[in-house]
Short mmCIF file of C-alpha atoms and ligand atoms in Angstrom, two decimals:
data_model
loop_
_atom_site.label_atom_id
_atom_site.label_comp_id
_atom_site.label_asym_id
_atom_site.label_seq_id
_atom_site.Cartn_x
_atom_site.Cartn_y
_atom_site.Cartn_z
CA MET A 1 -18.88 9.19 -16.66
CA THR A 2 -18.98 11.89 -19.24
CA ALA A 3 -16.74 14.58 -17.85
CA THR A 4 -16.06 17.31 -20.38
CA GLY A 5 -13.34 19.24 -18.58
CA SER A 6 -13.66 22.34 -16.46
CA ASN A 7 -14.12 25.93 -17.59
CA PRO A 8 -14.86 29.11 -15.68
CA THR A 9 -18.55 29.01 -16.57
CA GLN A 10 -19.12 25.51 -15.17
CA ALA A 11 -20.66 25.02 -11.77
CA LYS A 12 -18.55 23.70 -8.94
CA ARG A 13 -18.40 19.93 -9.00
CA VAL A 14 -16.55 17.01 -7.45
CA LEU A 15 -15.31 13.96 -9.34
CA LEU A 16 -14.97 11.03 -6.97
CA ALA A 17 -12.66 8.23 -8.06
CA ALA A 18 -13.68 4.59 -7.79
CA PRO A 19 -12.12 2.34 -6.72
CA ARG A 20 -10.56 4.21 -3.81
CA GLY A 21 -9.79 3.50 -0.17
CA TYR A 22 -9.44 0.16 1.58
CA CYS A 23 -8.04 -2.77 -0.38
CA ALA A 24 -8.48 -6.40 0.62
CA GLY A 25 -5.07 -6.58 2.33
CA VAL A 26 -5.67 -3.51 4.50
CA ASP A 27 -9.16 -4.61 5.42
CA ARG A 28 -7.80 -7.96 6.58
CA ALA A 29 -4.88 -6.45 8.53
CA VAL A 30 -7.05 -3.96 10.43
CA LEU A 31 -9.62 -6.67 11.14
CA ALA A 32 -6.83 -8.92 12.43
CA VAL A 33 -5.86 -6.39 15.11
CA GLU A 34 -9.51 -5.84 16.04
CA LYS A 35 -10.11 -9.59 16.32
CA ALA A 36 -6.92 -10.06 18.33
CA LEU A 37 -8.07 -7.36 20.76
CA GLU A 38 -11.50 -9.00 21.01
CA ALA A 39 -10.06 -12.45 21.56
CA HIS A 40 -7.15 -11.67 23.88
CA GLY A 41 -7.90 -8.23 25.34
CA ALA A 42 -5.44 -5.33 25.47
CA PRO A 43 -2.60 -4.92 25.04
CA VAL A 44 -2.00 -6.44 21.65
CA TYR A 45 1.39 -5.43 20.26
CA VAL A 46 1.74 -4.50 16.60
CA ARG A 47 5.14 -4.35 14.91
CA LYS A 48 5.23 -1.10 12.86
CA GLU A 49 2.06 0.62 11.74
CA ILE A 50 -0.44 -2.09 10.85
CA VAL A 51 -1.20 -0.04 7.71
CA HIS A 52 0.18 3.38 6.82
CA ASN A 53 -2.69 5.56 7.98
CA ARG A 54 -2.66 7.94 10.96
CA HIS A 55 -6.37 7.67 11.68
CA VAL A 56 -6.35 3.86 11.66
CA VAL A 57 -3.28 3.68 13.90
CA GLN A 58 -4.68 6.23 16.36
CA SER A 59 -8.06 4.45 16.53
CA LEU A 60 -6.48 1.05 17.20
CA ALA A 61 -4.11 2.56 19.78
CA GLU A 62 -7.13 3.97 21.63
CA ARG A 63 -8.56 0.44 21.74
CA GLY A 64 -5.42 -1.09 23.23
CA ALA A 65 -3.04 -1.81 20.36
CA VAL A 66 0.55 -0.94 21.23
CA PHE A 67 2.70 -0.08 18.21
CA VAL A 68 6.40 -0.92 18.42
CA ASP A 69 9.25 -0.68 15.95
CA GLU A 70 10.77 -4.09 16.52
CA ALA A 71 9.77 -7.47 17.92
CA ASP A 72 12.44 -7.22 20.64
CA GLU A 73 10.44 -4.38 22.24
CA VAL A 74 7.51 -6.75 22.88
CA PRO A 75 7.39 -8.35 26.35
CA GLU A 76 8.21 -12.07 26.31
CA GLY A 77 5.21 -14.30 25.69
CA ALA A 78 2.95 -11.43 24.52
CA ILE A 79 0.88 -11.32 21.33
CA VAL A 80 2.33 -9.44 18.37
CA VAL A 81 0.72 -8.73 15.01
CA PHE A 82 2.95 -8.29 11.96
CA SER A 83 1.76 -5.52 9.66
CA ALA A 84 0.31 -5.79 6.14
CA HIS A 85 3.71 -4.82 4.69
CA GLY A 86 5.34 -8.09 5.67
CA VAL A 87 8.49 -8.96 7.61
CA ALA A 88 11.86 -10.54 6.89
CA PRO A 89 12.52 -14.07 8.24
CA VAL A 90 14.83 -12.59 10.88
CA VAL A 91 11.81 -10.90 12.48
CA HIS A 92 10.01 -14.26 12.78
CA GLN A 93 13.18 -15.61 14.34
CA THR A 94 13.37 -12.82 16.95
CA ALA A 95 9.70 -13.36 17.80
CA ALA A 96 10.25 -17.10 18.24
CA GLU A 97 13.29 -16.50 20.48
CA ARG A 98 11.18 -14.28 22.73
CA GLY A 99 8.33 -16.76 22.84
CA LEU A 100 5.94 -14.27 21.25
CA ARG A 101 2.55 -15.40 19.98
CA THR A 102 2.49 -14.02 16.45
CA ILE A 103 -0.38 -13.13 14.16
CA ASP A 104 0.92 -12.52 10.66
CA ALA A 105 -1.23 -9.92 8.87
CA THR A 106 1.13 -9.68 5.88
CA CYS A 107 -0.99 -9.08 2.78
CA PRO A 108 -1.13 -12.31 0.71
CA LEU A 109 -0.06 -10.26 -2.32
CA VAL A 110 3.12 -9.24 -0.48
CA THR A 111 3.66 -12.85 0.57
CA LYS A 112 3.44 -13.78 -3.11
CA VAL A 113 6.42 -11.50 -3.84
CA HIS A 114 8.31 -13.06 -0.90
CA HIS A 115 7.74 -16.49 -2.45
CA GLU A 116 9.05 -15.22 -5.80
CA ALA A 117 12.19 -13.84 -4.12
CA LYS A 118 12.82 -17.16 -2.36
CA ARG A 119 12.18 -19.17 -5.51
CA PHE A 120 14.50 -17.15 -7.76
CA ALA A 121 17.20 -16.95 -5.08
CA LYS A 122 17.09 -20.73 -4.86
CA GLU A 123 17.60 -20.84 -8.63
CA ASP A 124 20.56 -18.49 -8.08
CA TYR A 125 19.21 -15.49 -10.02
CA ASP A 126 20.27 -11.92 -9.37
CA ILE A 127 17.00 -10.32 -8.27
CA LEU A 128 16.51 -6.61 -8.99
CA LEU A 129 13.85 -5.41 -6.59
CA VAL A 130 12.28 -2.19 -7.84
CA GLY A 131 11.08 -0.29 -4.77
CA HIS A 132 11.62 2.55 -2.35
CA ASN A 133 14.67 2.47 -0.14
CA GLY A 134 13.72 2.14 3.53
CA HIS A 135 10.11 1.05 2.91
CA GLU A 136 9.08 -1.75 5.27
CA GLU A 137 7.76 -3.93 2.47
CA VAL A 138 11.06 -3.76 0.59
CA GLU A 139 13.01 -4.60 3.76
CA GLY A 140 10.80 -7.65 4.29
CA THR A 141 11.08 -8.90 0.71
CA ALA A 142 14.84 -8.28 0.46
CA GLY A 143 15.27 -10.05 3.80
CA GLU A 144 14.06 -13.29 2.22
CA ALA A 145 17.18 -13.48 0.07
CA PRO A 146 19.66 -10.78 1.12
CA ASN A 147 22.49 -12.30 -0.93
CA HIS A 148 20.52 -12.27 -4.17
CA VAL A 149 18.39 -9.10 -3.96
CA GLN A 150 19.50 -5.61 -5.02
CA LEU A 151 17.23 -2.64 -4.56
CA VAL A 152 16.60 -0.42 -7.58
CA ASP A 153 14.96 2.78 -6.36
CA GLY A 154 13.82 4.26 -9.68
CA PRO A 155 15.49 4.92 -13.05
CA ASP A 156 18.37 6.89 -11.49
CA ASP A 157 19.58 3.75 -9.71
CA VAL A 158 19.87 1.68 -12.87
CA ALA A 159 23.41 2.76 -13.83
CA SER A 160 24.88 1.44 -10.59
CA VAL A 161 23.33 -2.05 -10.75
CA GLN A 162 25.90 -4.87 -10.93
CA VAL A 163 24.96 -8.49 -11.62
CA ARG A 164 27.02 -11.69 -11.64
CA ASP A 165 25.51 -13.15 -14.82
CA PRO A 166 23.48 -10.89 -17.20
CA GLU A 167 21.82 -14.05 -18.57
CA LYS A 168 20.24 -14.80 -15.21
CA VAL A 169 18.54 -11.66 -13.92
CA ILE A 170 14.94 -11.07 -12.92
CA TRP A 171 13.11 -8.00 -11.66
CA LEU A 172 10.47 -8.02 -8.95
CA SER A 173 8.81 -5.02 -7.33
CA GLN A 174 7.18 -3.47 -4.32
CA THR A 175 3.39 -3.81 -4.57
CA THR A 176 2.53 -0.11 -4.26
CA LEU A 177 4.59 1.63 -6.94
CA SER A 178 3.61 3.87 -9.81
CA VAL A 179 3.01 1.55 -12.76
CA ASP A 180 4.39 4.07 -15.26
CA GLU A 181 7.55 4.88 -13.31
CA THR A 182 8.22 1.18 -12.69
CA MET A 183 7.90 0.42 -16.39
CA GLU A 184 10.40 3.19 -17.10
CA THR A 185 12.83 1.70 -14.57
CA VAL A 186 12.40 -1.72 -16.17
CA ARG A 187 12.92 -0.24 -19.63
CA GLN A 188 16.24 1.22 -18.47
CA LEU A 189 17.23 -2.03 -16.79
CA ARG A 190 16.46 -3.96 -19.96
CA LYS A 191 18.72 -1.65 -21.95
CA ARG A 192 21.57 -2.78 -19.72
CA PHE A 193 20.41 -6.40 -19.35
CA PRO A 194 18.48 -7.46 -22.49
CA ARG A 195 17.84 -10.93 -21.02
CA LEU A 196 16.14 -9.47 -17.94
CA GLN A 197 13.17 -11.66 -16.96
CA ASP A 198 9.77 -10.36 -15.92
CA PRO A 199 8.09 -11.51 -12.69
CA PRO A 200 5.83 -14.56 -13.16
CA SER A 201 2.82 -12.26 -12.50
CA ASP A 202 2.31 -8.55 -11.73
CA ASP A 203 3.86 -7.57 -8.39
CA ILE A 204 2.23 -4.13 -8.34
CA CYS A 205 -1.05 -5.19 -6.81
CA TYR A 206 -4.54 -4.90 -8.26
CA ALA A 207 -5.54 -2.21 -5.70
CA THR A 208 -2.57 0.04 -6.48
CA GLN A 209 -3.19 -0.32 -10.22
CA ASN A 210 -6.94 0.23 -10.00
CA ARG A 211 -6.59 3.39 -7.91
CA GLN A 212 -4.05 4.82 -10.37
CA VAL A 213 -6.26 4.03 -13.37
CA ALA A 214 -9.24 5.76 -11.72
CA VAL A 215 -7.19 8.87 -10.91
CA LYS A 216 -5.85 9.02 -14.46
CA ALA A 217 -9.40 8.90 -15.82
CA MET A 218 -10.51 11.93 -13.83
CA ALA A 219 -7.34 14.01 -13.32
CA GLN A 220 -7.35 15.64 -16.76
CA HIS A 221 -10.77 17.13 -15.96
CA CYS A 222 -9.72 18.47 -12.55
CA ASP A 223 -8.32 21.82 -11.44
CA LEU A 224 -7.37 20.16 -8.18
CA VAL A 225 -7.12 16.54 -6.99
CA LEU A 226 -7.25 15.85 -3.28
CA VAL A 227 -5.77 12.49 -2.27
CA VAL A 228 -6.71 11.34 1.20
CA GLY A 229 -3.80 9.39 2.65
CA SER A 230 -0.84 9.59 5.00
CA ARG A 231 2.63 10.88 4.17
CA ASN A 232 4.20 7.45 4.72
CA SER A 233 1.66 5.66 2.50
CA SER A 234 3.46 4.71 -0.71
CA ASN A 235 0.36 4.04 -2.79
CA SER A 236 -1.26 7.33 -1.64
CA LYS A 237 1.81 9.38 -2.58
CA ARG A 238 1.84 7.71 -5.98
CA LEU A 239 -1.76 8.87 -6.54
CA VAL A 240 -0.66 12.51 -6.21
CA GLU A 241 2.12 11.92 -8.76
CA VAL A 242 -0.23 10.12 -11.15
CA ALA A 243 -2.85 12.91 -10.84
CA LEU A 244 -0.27 15.56 -11.71
CA SER A 245 1.22 13.65 -14.62
CA ALA A 246 -2.29 12.94 -15.96
CA GLY A 247 -3.08 16.65 -16.13
CA ALA A 248 -4.55 17.79 -12.82
CA GLY A 249 -3.98 21.50 -12.20
CA ALA A 250 -2.74 20.73 -8.69
CA SER A 251 -2.81 17.82 -6.29
CA TYR A 252 -2.27 17.47 -2.55
CA LEU A 253 -2.04 14.63 -0.07
CA ILE A 254 -4.08 15.17 3.09
CA ASP A 255 -4.73 13.00 6.13
CA PHE A 256 -7.86 14.86 7.17
CA ALA A 257 -10.34 17.37 5.69
CA THR A 258 -9.07 19.95 8.19
CA GLU A 259 -5.76 20.04 6.28
CA ILE A 260 -7.38 21.49 3.16
CA ASP A 261 -6.01 24.99 2.61
CA GLN A 262 -8.68 27.45 1.51
CA VAL A 263 -6.16 28.96 -0.93
CA TRP A 264 -6.17 25.70 -2.94
CA LEU A 265 -9.86 26.23 -3.69
CA ASP A 266 -9.54 29.78 -5.03
CA GLY A 267 -10.49 29.84 -8.73
CA THR A 268 -11.15 26.11 -8.68
CA ARG A 269 -14.23 24.57 -10.29
CA THR A 270 -13.70 20.82 -10.63
CA ILE A 271 -12.12 18.98 -7.71
CA GLY A 272 -11.15 15.33 -7.90
CA VAL A 273 -11.19 13.27 -4.71
CA THR A 274 -9.64 9.88 -4.10
CA SER A 275 -7.96 7.96 -1.30
CA GLY A 276 -5.14 5.50 -0.81
CA ALA A 277 -5.58 1.81 -0.11
CA SER A 278 -5.16 2.27 3.66
CA VAL A 279 -7.78 5.00 4.07
CA PRO A 280 -11.19 4.43 5.70
CA GLU A 281 -14.12 5.82 3.73
CA LEU A 282 -15.23 8.06 6.61
CA LEU A 283 -12.20 10.30 5.97
CA VAL A 284 -13.31 10.73 2.34
CA ARG A 285 -16.85 11.53 3.55
CA ASP A 286 -15.34 14.27 5.78
CA VAL A 287 -13.63 15.79 2.72
CA LEU A 288 -16.86 15.69 0.71
CA ALA A 289 -18.72 17.36 3.59
CA PHE A 290 -16.01 20.05 3.82
CA LEU A 291 -16.34 20.74 0.09
CA ALA A 292 -20.16 20.65 0.17
CA GLU A 293 -20.15 23.36 2.84
CA ARG A 294 -18.22 25.53 0.39
CA GLY A 295 -20.51 24.97 -2.60
CA TRP A 296 -19.18 21.72 -4.08
CA ASN A 297 -22.42 19.72 -3.71
CA ASP A 298 -22.44 18.11 -7.12
CA VAL A 299 -20.56 14.80 -6.77
CA GLU A 300 -20.07 12.52 -9.76
CA GLU A 301 -18.36 9.14 -9.39
CA VAL A 302 -15.69 8.21 -11.94
CA SER A 303 -15.65 4.43 -11.85
CA THR A 304 -13.07 2.42 -13.78
CA ALA A 305 -13.25 -0.98 -12.06
CA GLU A 306 -15.26 -3.11 -9.65
CA GLU A 307 -13.38 -4.76 -6.79
CA THR A 308 -14.71 -7.89 -5.13
CA LEU A 309 -11.53 -9.51 -3.79
CA THR A 310 -11.45 -10.39 -0.09
CA PHE A 311 -8.89 -12.30 1.97
CA SER A 312 -9.62 -14.60 4.89
CA LEU A 313 -8.22 -13.69 8.31
CA PRO A 314 -4.64 -14.67 9.21
CA ARG A 315 -4.26 -18.38 9.95
CA GLU A 316 -3.68 -17.83 13.69
CA LEU A 317 -7.09 -16.16 14.08
CA ARG A 318 -8.87 -18.72 11.89
CA GLN A 319 -7.41 -21.56 13.98
CA ARG A 320 -8.71 -19.95 17.13
CA ARG A 321 -12.21 -19.73 15.63
CA VAL A 322 -12.09 -23.39 14.62
CA ALA A 323 -10.77 -24.38 18.06
CA ARG A 324 -13.61 -22.47 19.72
CA SER A 325 -16.22 -24.14 17.57
CA GLN A 326 -14.95 -27.69 18.37
CA PRO A 327 -17.39 -29.58 20.68
CA THR A 328 -15.86 -30.18 24.11
CA ALA A 329 -15.67 -33.77 25.39
FE1 LIG B 1 -2.13 -5.88 -0.36
FE2 LIG B 1 -2.06 -4.20 -2.42
FE3 LIG B 1 -3.46 -3.61 -0.29
FE4 LIG B 1 -0.78 -3.60 -0.15
S1 LIG B 1 -2.07 -2.22 -1.36
S2 LIG B 1 -2.19 -4.44 1.37
S3 LIG B 1 -0.33 -5.32 -1.53
S4 LIG B 1 -3.84 -5.35 -1.68
#
């Protein structure tokens, strides 16, 4: 793309970030609930929101998914899907005690971080988990090794970190953080613990990184950046922060096109549009239609990466497919 920045004489235009929207982990998790409903009929219980998006949760609820906060709210013997954000081992234990049939839709990239936590706990490291306090993913990862993991919720938390042996410390992270803020947190941690080890591979996932890179590329040319995503979606909220720090005049997080305030558009020429990793494309299309009705017909895609990654369905659903395709005696 060859954006040249906005000025008052330019026509109204939209810059549309790519990649945006669904990542491979969200796609798989939503499909898992749909397949579970198809295979078993309603109700299918889902612990927590399957992904952090209001539209997705409402649509699945209309089709018979029942969202609960904890596995002990699920009737004994029923089917429960664990969300893309992952769960602590204690949740698996509760489900087993209640005889629940579980389908684990934890994103494989979250599972990778769980494995890292287990591995470094076994080697008796102090693990500094950079992430947001109270986020489901962080609770799940920390739950793998509660005696070894300490949460570090941004640079302000660094001063209070205590470790047993500064020679044996590693940092891991939530998958959906701001890359820049995380690097700042790590820089501060390393000042205190020069021997701090890096994770074996990036924990902030490809989808989070790609969406932030795309927003950075367009934000400096935008008077306004609209991020489609829900308030509890970590990666969506980060896109607003990244847009603002990359030079957007303003940026707002919206679930639906109907939330756009006409005042935001006053005096605006170039509007950037993107969406978080849990957002279906139809919600972005609604925003583009809203803008087109108000004169923003010229849409230019700002593409910074191609995404081709896909994940196979959770094991429990794959097994069922295999079992169905076995010839009967
Ligand atoms: Fe997986 Fe990343 Fe998508 Fe989260 S945002 S579900 S970690 S691919």
